[in-house]
Amino acid sequence: MVYRVCKSFTVESGHLLSKHPGACRYPHGHTRVVEVVLSSESLDERDMVCDFKAIKLAVHGFIDRFDHAMAINSADPRAAQLRALAGERLVAFENQDPTTEAMAKLIFDHLSGILSRREEMTDPKDSVRYAFPPGVRLERVRVGETPSSWAEYGVS
């Protein structure tokens, strides 16, 4: 038996899928709900899998770069033109279309790296430090594209 916790984030993000044969090859946007699920077989000394604040501090800034930004494939022939328009609000996926599946993996890899390095998170507001207890593992990242469609990346 395991305990699980989930932290959700919402971002408004745009993308275009240069490999797509239909309308998705044009710039469009989504209200995305990102869910991060962590688990542990035991609770820490405060009777938690981990503090939700640790998850927020580890992920929010990374996810926030997608908020009100345009994600593109770095190999898209329009990349330079789109970069000129979007400036710092452009997120380029390296030789890959910025699909919901690719976004889920990118976020998973980011948080997985933090967990494997046992990084402590510090709240910039009050300097309180948060750590992920030993035994906490990242199960999955789910990214919603529409109210009825989502993609997920994680352990099977």
GROMACS .gro file of N, CA and C in nm:
model
  468
    1MET      N    1   0.084  -0.118   0.000
    1MET     CA    2   0.000   0.000   0.000
    1MET      C    3   0.089   0.124   0.000
    2VAL      N    4   0.041   0.227  -0.069
    2VAL     CA    5   0.118   0.352  -0.075
    2VAL      C    6   0.027   0.470  -0.047
    3TYR      N    7   0.091   0.576  -0.001
    3TYR     CA    8   0.025   0.705   0.012
    3TYR      C    9   0.058   0.786  -0.113
    4ARG      N   10  -0.037   0.865  -0.159
    4ARG     CA   11  -0.013   0.951  -0.275
    4ARG      C   12  -0.060   1.092  -0.244
    5VAL      N   13   0.013   1.189  -0.298
    5VAL     CA   14  -0.029   1.328  -0.293
    5VAL      C   15  -0.023   1.384  -0.435
    6CYS      N   16  -0.109   1.482  -0.460
    6CYS     CA   17  -0.114   1.544  -0.592
    6CYS      C   18  -0.122   1.694  -0.574
    7LYS      N   19  -0.043   1.766  -0.650
    7LYS     CA   20  -0.049   1.912  -0.654
    7LYS      C   21  -0.083   1.952  -0.797
    8SER      N   22  -0.182   2.041  -0.811
    8SER     CA   23  -0.225   2.087  -0.943
    8SER      C   24  -0.185   2.231  -0.967
    9PHE      N   25  -0.157   2.260  -1.090
    9PHE     CA   26  -0.121   2.395  -1.134
    9PHE      C   27  -0.200   2.424  -1.262
   10THR      N   28  -0.235   2.549  -1.285
   10THR     CA   29  -0.306   2.586  -1.407
   10THR      C   30  -0.226   2.693  -1.480
   11VAL      N   31  -0.208   2.674  -1.610
   11VAL     CA   32  -0.141   2.774  -1.693
   11VAL      C   33  -0.218   2.792  -1.823
   12GLU      N   34  -0.212   2.910  -1.874
   12GLU     CA   35  -0.266   2.943  -2.006
   12GLU      C   36  -0.147   2.940  -2.101
   13SER      N   37  -0.148   2.848  -2.194
   13SER     CA   38  -0.031   2.836  -2.281
   13SER      C   39  -0.071   2.815  -2.426
   14GLY      N   40   0.015   2.865  -2.512
   14GLY     CA   41  -0.005   2.847  -2.655
   14GLY      C   42   0.100   2.755  -2.711
   15HIS      N   43   0.068   2.696  -2.824
   15HIS     CA   44   0.168   2.617  -2.896
   15HIS      C   45   0.121   2.602  -3.040
   16LEU      N   46   0.211   2.553  -3.120
   16LEU     CA   47   0.177   2.511  -3.256
   16LEU      C   48   0.257   2.386  -3.283
   17LEU      N   49   0.193   2.295  -3.354
   17LEU     CA   50   0.254   2.165  -3.380
   17LEU      C   51   0.290   2.157  -3.528
   18SER      N   52   0.415   2.185  -3.557
   18SER     CA   53   0.458   2.195  -3.697
   18SER      C   54   0.446   2.064  -3.774
   19LYS      N   55   0.443   1.951  -3.705
   19LYS     CA   56   0.429   1.821  -3.773
   19LYS      C   57   0.284   1.778  -3.791
   20HIS      N   58   0.192   1.854  -3.736
   20HIS     CA   59   0.051   1.815  -3.739
   20HIS      C   60  -0.011   1.843  -3.876
   21PRO      N   61  -0.093   1.750  -3.929
   21PRO     CA   62  -0.152   1.772  -4.061
   21PRO      C   63  -0.274   1.864  -4.061
   22GLY      N   64  -0.333   1.888  -3.944
   22GLY     CA   65  -0.457   1.966  -3.937
   22GLY      C   66  -0.437   2.103  -3.876
   23ALA      N   67  -0.543   2.153  -3.815
   23ALA     CA   68  -0.545   2.290  -3.763
   23ALA      C   69  -0.445   2.313  -3.649
   24CYS      N   70  -0.400   2.208  -3.582
   24CYS     CA   71  -0.306   2.225  -3.471
   24CYS      C   72  -0.169   2.275  -3.516
   25ARG      N   73  -0.146   2.279  -3.648
   25ARG     CA   74  -0.018   2.333  -3.695
   25ARG      C   75  -0.015   2.485  -3.688
   26TYR      N   76  -0.129   2.545  -3.658
   26TYR     CA   77  -0.138   2.691  -3.643
   26TYR      C   78  -0.135   2.727  -3.494
   27PRO      N   79  -0.088   2.848  -3.463
   27PRO     CA   80  -0.084   2.888  -3.321
   27PRO      C   81  -0.224   2.884  -3.259
   28HIS      N   82  -0.230   2.824  -3.141
   28HIS     CA   83  -0.354   2.816  -3.064
   28HIS      C   84  -0.319   2.797  -2.918
   29GLY      N   85  -0.417   2.810  -2.832
   29GLY     CA   86  -0.389   2.804  -2.689
   29GLY      C   87  -0.479   2.708  -2.614
   30HIS      N   88  -0.437   2.679  -2.491
   30HIS     CA   89  -0.509   2.588  -2.403
   30HIS      C   90  -0.501   2.640  -2.260
   31THR      N   91  -0.603   2.612  -2.184
   31THR     CA   92  -0.595   2.624  -2.039
   31THR      C   93  -0.551   2.487  -1.991
   32ARG      N   94  -0.427   2.480  -1.945
   32ARG     CA   95  -0.370   2.350  -1.907
   32ARG      C   96  -0.374   2.333  -1.755
   33VAL      N   97  -0.415   2.215  -1.713
   33VAL     CA   98  -0.406   2.177  -1.573
   33VAL      C   99  -0.295   2.073  -1.563
   34VAL      N  100  -0.193   2.104  -1.485
   34VAL     CA  101  -0.080   2.015  -1.465
   34VAL      C  102  -0.094   1.952  -1.327
   35GLU      N  103  -0.094   1.820  -1.322
   35GLU     CA  104  -0.103   1.747  -1.195
   35GLU      C  105   0.025   1.668  -1.174
   36VAL      N  106   0.083   1.685  -1.057
   36VAL     CA  107   0.205   1.616  -1.020
   36VAL      C  108   0.170   1.520  -0.906
   37VAL      N  109   0.197   1.391  -0.925
   37VAL     CA  110   0.163   1.290  -0.826
   37VAL      C  111   0.291   1.226  -0.771
   38LEU      N  112   0.306   1.236  -0.638
   38LEU     CA  113   0.418   1.174  -0.568
   38LEU      C  114   0.363   1.070  -0.471
   39SER      N  115   0.445   0.971  -0.437
   39SER     CA  116   0.399   0.866  -0.346
   39SER      C  117   0.511   0.824  -0.252
   40SER      N  118   0.468   0.757  -0.148
   40SER     CA  119   0.562   0.702  -0.050
   40SER      C  120   0.492   0.588   0.022
   41GLU      N  121   0.569   0.490   0.064
   41GLU     CA  122   0.513   0.379   0.141
   41GLU      C  123   0.498   0.415   0.288
   42SER      N  124   0.558   0.527   0.329
   42SER     CA  125   0.547   0.569   0.469
   42SER      C  126   0.535   0.721   0.475
   43LEU      N  127   0.493   0.769   0.590
   43LEU     CA  128   0.479   0.912   0.612
   43LEU      C  129   0.601   0.963   0.687
   44ASP      N  130   0.630   1.091   0.670
   44ASP     CA  131   0.745   1.151   0.738
   44ASP      C  132   0.712   1.182   0.884
   45GLU      N  133   0.803   1.250   0.951
   45GLU     CA  134   0.785   1.280   1.093
   45GLU      C  135   0.668   1.375   1.120
   46ARG      N  136   0.616   1.441   1.016
   46ARG     CA  137   0.498   1.527   1.030
   46ARG      C  138   0.373   1.458   0.974
   47ASP      N  139   0.383   1.328   0.950
   47ASP     CA  140   0.272   1.246   0.900
   47ASP      C  141   0.227   1.288   0.761
   48MET      N  142   0.324   1.320   0.677
   48MET     CA  143   0.298   1.359   0.538
   48MET      C  144   0.385   1.275   0.444
   49VAL      N  145   0.337   1.262   0.319
   49VAL     CA  146   0.426   1.210   0.213
   49VAL      C  147   0.536   1.312   0.193
   50CYS      N  148   0.495   1.436   0.171
   50CYS     CA  149   0.584   1.551   0.165
   50CYS      C  150   0.495   1.673   0.177
   51ASP      N  151   0.556   1.785   0.204
   51ASP     CA  152   0.479   1.907   0.217
   51ASP      C  153   0.439   1.955   0.077
   52PHE      N  154   0.312   1.994   0.062
   52PHE     CA  155   0.267   2.047  -0.067
   52PHE      C  156   0.348   2.168  -0.109
   53LYS      N  157   0.398   2.243  -0.012
   53LYS     CA  158   0.478   2.361  -0.042
   53LYS      C  159   0.608   2.321  -0.113
   54ALA      N  160   0.665   2.207  -0.075
   54ALA     CA  161   0.787   2.160  -0.142
   54ALA      C  162   0.760   2.133  -0.289
   55ILE      N  163   0.645   2.073  -0.317
   55ILE     CA  164   0.609   2.045  -0.457
   55ILE      C  165   0.591   2.176  -0.532
   56LYS      N  166   0.520   2.270  -0.471
   56LYS     CA  167   0.496   2.398  -0.536
   56LYS      C  168   0.628   2.470  -0.566
   57LEU      N  169   0.717   2.475  -0.468
   57LEU     CA  170   0.844   2.544  -0.488
   57LEU      C  171   0.930   2.475  -0.594
   58ALA      N  172   0.921   2.342  -0.602
   58ALA     CA  173   1.002   2.267  -0.699
   58ALA      C  174   0.951   2.280  -0.841
   59VAL      N  175   0.820   2.299  -0.857
   59VAL     CA  176   0.761   2.290  -0.990
   59VAL      C  177   0.704   2.422  -1.043
   60HIS      N  178   0.650   2.504  -0.957
   60HIS     CA  179   0.575   2.621  -1.003
   60HIS      C  180   0.656   2.711  -1.097
   61GLY      N  181   0.778   2.745  -1.060
   61GLY     CA  182   0.859   2.832  -1.145
   61GLY      C  183   0.887   2.771  -1.281
   62PHE      N  184   0.909   2.640  -1.283
   62PHE     CA  185   0.936   2.571  -1.409
   62PHE      C  186   0.812   2.572  -1.499
   63ILE      N  187   0.696   2.543  -1.440
   63ILE     CA  188   0.571   2.542  -1.516
   63ILE      C  189   0.531   2.683  -1.557
   64ASP      N  190   0.561   2.780  -1.473
   64ASP     CA  191   0.521   2.917  -1.499
   64ASP      C  192   0.581   2.973  -1.628
   65ARG      N  193   0.693   2.917  -1.671
   65ARG     CA  194   0.752   2.966  -1.797
   65ARG      C  195   0.663   2.937  -1.918
   66PHE      N  196   0.568   2.843  -1.901
   66PHE     CA  197   0.472   2.814  -2.008
   66PHE      C  198   0.351   2.907  -2.005
   67ASP      N  199   0.328   2.973  -1.891
   67ASP     CA  200   0.209   3.055  -1.876
   67ASP      C  201   0.217   3.179  -1.965
   68HIS      N  202   0.115   3.197  -2.046
   68HIS     CA  203   0.109   3.307  -2.143
   68HIS      C  204   0.234   3.310  -2.231
   69ALA      N  205   0.274   3.192  -2.272
   69ALA     CA  206   0.390   3.176  -2.360
   69ALA      C  207   0.349   3.091  -2.480
   70MET      N  208   0.431   3.095  -2.583
   70MET     CA  209   0.409   3.016  -2.703
   70MET      C  210   0.520   2.911  -2.711
   71ALA      N  211   0.480   2.784  -2.718
   71ALA     CA  212   0.575   2.674  -2.729
   71ALA      C  213   0.582   2.629  -2.875
   72ILE      N  214   0.705   2.608  -2.921
   72ILE     CA  215   0.726   2.568  -3.060
   72ILE      C  216   0.833   2.459  -3.067
   73ASN      N  217   0.843   2.398  -3.182
   73ASN     CA  218   0.951   2.307  -3.215
   73ASN      C  219   1.069   2.394  -3.261
   74SER      N  220   1.187   2.374  -3.202
   74SER     CA  221   1.303   2.457  -3.240
   74SER      C  222   1.338   2.442  -3.388
   75ALA      N  223   1.297   2.331  -3.450
   75ALA     CA  224   1.326   2.308  -3.592
   75ALA      C  225   1.219   2.366  -3.684
   76ASP      N  226   1.116   2.427  -3.628
   76ASP     CA  227   1.011   2.487  -3.712
   76ASP      C  228   1.074   2.597  -3.797
   77PRO      N  229   1.045   2.599  -3.928
   77PRO     CA  230   1.105   2.701  -4.015
   77PRO      C  231   1.065   2.844  -3.976
   78ARG      N  232   0.958   2.859  -3.899
   78ARG     CA  233   0.914   2.992  -3.855
   78ARG      C  234   0.972   3.031  -3.719
   79ALA      N  235   1.065   2.952  -3.665
   79ALA     CA  236   1.115   2.973  -3.529
   79ALA      C  237   1.171   3.114  -3.508
   80ALA      N  238   1.252   3.162  -3.599
   80ALA     CA  239   1.311   3.296  -3.582
   80ALA      C  240   1.204   3.404  -3.581
   81GLN      N  241   1.109   3.392  -3.671
   81GLN     CA  242   0.999   3.488  -3.678
   81GLN      C  243   0.915   3.483  -3.550
   82LEU      N  244   0.885   3.364  -3.502
   82LEU     CA  245   0.806   3.350  -3.380
   82LEU      C  246   0.883   3.401  -3.258
   83ARG      N  247   1.014   3.378  -3.255
   83ARG     CA  248   1.097   3.428  -3.146
   83ARG      C  249   1.094   3.581  -3.144
   84ALA      N  250   1.097   3.643  -3.261
   84ALA     CA  251   1.090   3.789  -3.268
   84ALA      C  252   0.957   3.841  -3.215
   85LEU      N  253   0.851   3.767  -3.238
   85LEU     CA  254   0.719   3.810  -3.190
   85LEU      C  255   0.699   3.783  -3.041
   86ALA      N  256   0.739   3.665  -2.995
   86ALA     CA  257   0.710   3.624  -2.858
   86ALA      C  258   0.818   3.663  -2.759
   87GLY      N  259   0.939   3.686  -2.807
   87GLY     CA  260   1.049   3.725  -2.719
   87GLY      C  261   1.073   3.624  -2.609
   88GLU      N  262   1.077   3.672  -2.485
   88GLU     CA  263   1.104   3.585  -2.371
   88GLU      C  264   0.990   3.488  -2.341
   89ARG      N  265   0.876   3.510  -2.402
   89ARG     CA  266   0.761   3.423  -2.377
   89ARG      C  267   0.753   3.311  -2.483
   90LEU      N  268   0.866   3.278  -2.543
   90LEU     CA  269   0.874   3.166  -2.637
   90LEU      C  270   0.948   3.052  -2.569
   91VAL      N  271   0.893   2.933  -2.575
   91VAL     CA  272   0.956   2.813  -2.521
   91VAL      C  273   0.978   2.719  -2.638
   92ALA      N  274   1.105   2.692  -2.668
   92ALA     CA  275   1.138   2.605  -2.780
   92ALA      C  276   1.170   2.464  -2.730
   93PHE      N  277   1.100   2.366  -2.785
   93PHE     CA  278   1.129   2.225  -2.756
   93PHE      C  279   1.232   2.181  -2.859
   94GLU      N  280   1.340   2.124  -2.814
   94GLU     CA  281   1.452   2.090  -2.900
   94GLU      C  282   1.416   1.981  -3.001
   95ASN      N  283   1.400   2.021  -3.128
   95ASN     CA  284   1.369   1.930  -3.238
   95ASN      C  285   1.250   1.839  -3.211
   96GLN      N  286   1.151   1.892  -3.140
   96GLN     CA  287   1.033   1.813  -3.104
   96GLN      C  288   0.913   1.907  -3.097
   97ASP      N  289   0.801   1.860  -3.148
   97ASP     CA  290   0.680   1.940  -3.135
   97ASP      C  291   0.641   1.948  -2.988
   98PRO      N  292   0.592   2.063  -2.944
   98PRO     CA  293   0.554   2.082  -2.804
   98PRO      C  294   0.415   2.025  -2.773
   99THR      N  295   0.404   1.895  -2.792
   99THR     CA  296   0.277   1.827  -2.765
   99THR      C  297   0.254   1.822  -2.614
  100THR      N  298   0.135   1.789  -2.576
  100THR     CA  299   0.102   1.773  -2.435
  100THR      C  300   0.184   1.660  -2.375
  101GLU      N  301   0.207   1.554  -2.451
  101GLU     CA  302   0.290   1.443  -2.405
  101GLU      C  303   0.433   1.490  -2.378
  102ALA      N  304   0.488   1.570  -2.469
  102ALA     CA  305   0.625   1.619  -2.452
  102ALA      C  306   0.635   1.712  -2.332
  103MET      N  307   0.531   1.794  -2.309
  103MET     CA  308   0.531   1.883  -2.194
  103MET      C  309   0.527   1.803  -2.064
  104ALA      N  310   0.446   1.697  -2.060
  104ALA     CA  311   0.438   1.614  -1.940
  104ALA      C  312   0.575   1.552  -1.908
  105LYS      N  313   0.646   1.505  -2.009
  105LYS     CA  314   0.778   1.445  -1.987
  105LYS      C  315   0.878   1.550  -1.940
  106LEU      N  316   0.874   1.668  -1.998
  106LEU     CA  317   0.966   1.775  -1.960
  106LEU      C  318   0.949   1.811  -1.812
  107ILE      N  319   0.826   1.823  -1.768
  107ILE     CA  320   0.799   1.856  -1.628
  107ILE      C  321   0.839   1.739  -1.538
  108PHE      N  322   0.809   1.617  -1.580
  108PHE     CA  323   0.849   1.497  -1.505
  108PHE      C  324   1.000   1.494  -1.486
  109ASP      N  325   1.075   1.515  -1.595
  109ASP     CA  326   1.221   1.511  -1.588
  109ASP      C  327   1.275   1.619  -1.495
  110HIS      N  328   1.214   1.737  -1.499
  110HIS     CA  329   1.258   1.847  -1.411
  110HIS      C  330   1.243   1.807  -1.264
  111LEU      N  331   1.123   1.762  -1.225
  111LEU     CA  332   1.100   1.727  -1.085
  111LEU      C  333   1.177   1.601  -1.045
  112SER      N  334   1.188   1.507  -1.135
  112SER     CA  335   1.264   1.385  -1.108
  112SER      C  336   1.409   1.418  -1.074
  113GLY      N  337   1.466   1.515  -1.146
  113GLY     CA  338   1.603   1.558  -1.118
  113GLY      C  339   1.617   1.618  -0.979
  114ILE      N  340   1.521   1.699  -0.939
  114ILE     CA  341   1.523   1.759  -0.805
  114ILE      C  342   1.517   1.650  -0.698
  115LEU      N  343   1.428   1.553  -0.718
  115LEU     CA  344   1.416   1.445  -0.621
  115LEU      C  345   1.543   1.360  -0.614
  116SER      N  346   1.602   1.330  -0.728
  116SER     CA  347   1.722   1.245  -0.728
  116SER      C  348   1.842   1.317  -0.665
  117ARG      N  349   1.846   1.449  -0.672
  117ARG     CA  350   1.954   1.527  -0.610
  117ARG      C  351   1.924   1.561  -0.464
  118ARG      N  352   1.802   1.526  -0.418
  118ARG     CA  353   1.759   1.555  -0.281
  118ARG      C  354   1.768   1.705  -0.251
  119GLU      N  355   1.733   1.786  -0.349
  119GLU     CA  356   1.739   1.931  -0.332
  119GLU      C  357   1.638   1.979  -0.231
  120GLU      N  358   1.680   2.071  -0.146
  120GLU     CA  359   1.587   2.139  -0.056
  120GLU      C  360   1.532   2.260  -0.128
  121MET      N  361   1.406   2.290  -0.101
  121MET     CA  362   1.339   2.405  -0.158
  121MET      C  363   1.330   2.513  -0.050
  122THR      N  364   1.361   2.638  -0.085
  122THR     CA  365   1.351   2.748   0.010
  122THR      C  366   1.244   2.844  -0.037
  123ASP      N  367   1.150   2.874   0.052
  123ASP     CA  368   1.043   2.969   0.022
  123ASP      C  369   1.103   3.109   0.023
  124PRO      N  370   1.099   3.180  -0.089
  124PRO     CA  371   1.160   3.314  -0.093
  124PRO      C  372   1.087   3.416  -0.004
  125LYS      N  373   0.963   3.387   0.032
  125LYS     CA  374   0.886   3.481   0.115
  125LYS      C  375   0.932   3.483   0.260
  126ASP      N  376   0.964   3.365   0.315
  126ASP     CA  377   0.998   3.360   0.457
  126ASP      C  378   1.124   3.279   0.487
  127SER      N  379   1.193   3.234   0.381
  127SER     CA  380   1.318   3.156   0.393
  127SER      C  381   1.301   3.021   0.461
  128VAL      N  382   1.178   2.973   0.475
  128VAL     CA  383   1.157   2.839   0.530
  128VAL      C  384   1.202   2.737   0.427
  129ARG      N  385   1.273   2.635   0.475
  129ARG     CA  386   1.326   2.531   0.386
  129ARG      C  387   1.238   2.407   0.390
  130TYR      N  388   1.219   2.347   0.274
  130TYR     CA  389   1.137   2.227   0.260
  130TYR      C  390   1.219   2.121   0.189
  131ALA      N  391   1.210   1.998   0.240
  131ALA     CA  392   1.283   1.886   0.180
  131ALA      C  393   1.185   1.776   0.144
  132PHE      N  394   1.223   1.698   0.046
  132PHE     CA  395   1.146   1.578   0.011
  132PHE      C  396   1.203   1.463   0.094
  133PRO      N  397   1.122   1.400   0.177
  133PRO     CA  398   1.172   1.291   0.261
  133PRO      C  399   1.224   1.173   0.178
  134PRO      N  400   1.315   1.096   0.234
  134PRO     CA  401   1.361   0.975   0.165
  134PRO      C  402   1.241   0.884   0.137
  135GLY      N  403   1.245   0.818   0.026
  135GLY     CA  404   1.138   0.725  -0.009
  135GLY      C  405   1.026   0.787  -0.092
  136VAL      N  406   1.028   0.920  -0.105
  136VAL     CA  407   0.926   0.985  -0.190
  136VAL      C  408   0.967   0.966  -0.335
  137ARG      N  409   0.871   0.924  -0.415
  137ARG     CA  410   0.902   0.905  -0.557
  137ARG      C  411   0.795   0.973  -0.642
  138LEU      N  412   0.838   1.017  -0.755
  138LEU     CA  413   0.748   1.080  -0.852
  138LEU      C  414   0.684   0.971  -0.934
  139GLU      N  415   0.552   0.964  -0.929
  139GLU     CA  416   0.480   0.862  -1.006
  139GLU      C  417   0.446   0.910  -1.146
  140ARG      N  418   0.391   1.031  -1.154
  140ARG     CA  419   0.348   1.076  -1.286
  140ARG      C  420   0.323   1.226  -1.287
  141VAL      N  421   0.325   1.277  -1.408
  141VAL     CA  422   0.283   1.415  -1.436
  141VAL      C  423   0.176   1.404  -1.543
  142ARG      N  424   0.062   1.461  -1.514
  142ARG     CA  425  -0.050   1.463  -1.608
  142ARG      C  426  -0.073   1.607  -1.650
  143VAL      N  427  -0.085   1.628  -1.781
  143VAL     CA  428  -0.110   1.762  -1.834
  143VAL      C  429  -0.240   1.758  -1.913
  144GLY      N  430  -0.336   1.837  -1.870
  144GLY     CA  431  -0.462   1.847  -1.940
  144GLY      C  432  -0.452   1.949  -2.052
  145GLU      N  433  -0.506   1.913  -2.167
  145GLU     CA  434  -0.506   2.004  -2.280
  145GLU      C  435  -0.643   2.069  -2.297
  146THR      N  436  -0.746   1.993  -2.273
  146THR     CA  437  -0.883   2.041  -2.276
  146THR      C  438  -0.954   1.976  -2.157
  147PRO      N  439  -1.077   2.015  -2.128
  147PRO     CA  440  -1.148   1.948  -2.018
  147PRO      C  441  -1.165   1.797  -2.037
  148SER      N  442  -1.156   1.749  -2.160
  148SER     CA  443  -1.175   1.607  -2.184
  148SER      C  444  -1.052   1.534  -2.239
  149SER      N  445  -0.936   1.602  -2.243
  149SER     CA  446  -0.816   1.540  -2.299
  149SER      C  447  -0.695   1.572  -2.214
  150TRP      N  448  -0.614   1.469  -2.187
  150TRP     CA  449  -0.491   1.488  -2.112
  150TRP      C  450  -0.386   1.389  -2.160
  151ALA      N  451  -0.260   1.418  -2.126
  151ALA     CA  452  -0.149   1.326  -2.151
  151ALA      C  453  -0.074   1.309  -2.020
  152GLU      N  454  -0.011   1.195  -2.005
  152GLU     CA  455   0.055   1.163  -1.879
  152GLU      C  456   0.189   1.098  -1.909
  153TYR      N  457   0.288   1.129  -1.823
  153TYR     CA  458   0.416   1.064  -1.832
  153TYR      C  459   0.456   1.021  -1.692
  154GLY      N  460   0.502   0.897  -1.678
  154GLY     CA  461   0.542   0.850  -1.546
  154GLY      C  462   0.582   0.705  -1.547
  155VAL      N  463   0.597   0.653  -1.427
  155VAL     CA  464   0.637   0.513  -1.413
  155VAL      C  465   0.517   0.424  -1.438
  156SER      N  466   0.543   0.308  -1.493
  156SER     CA  467   0.431   0.216  -1.524
  156SER      C  468   0.406   0.121  -1.411
   0.00000   0.00000   0.00000
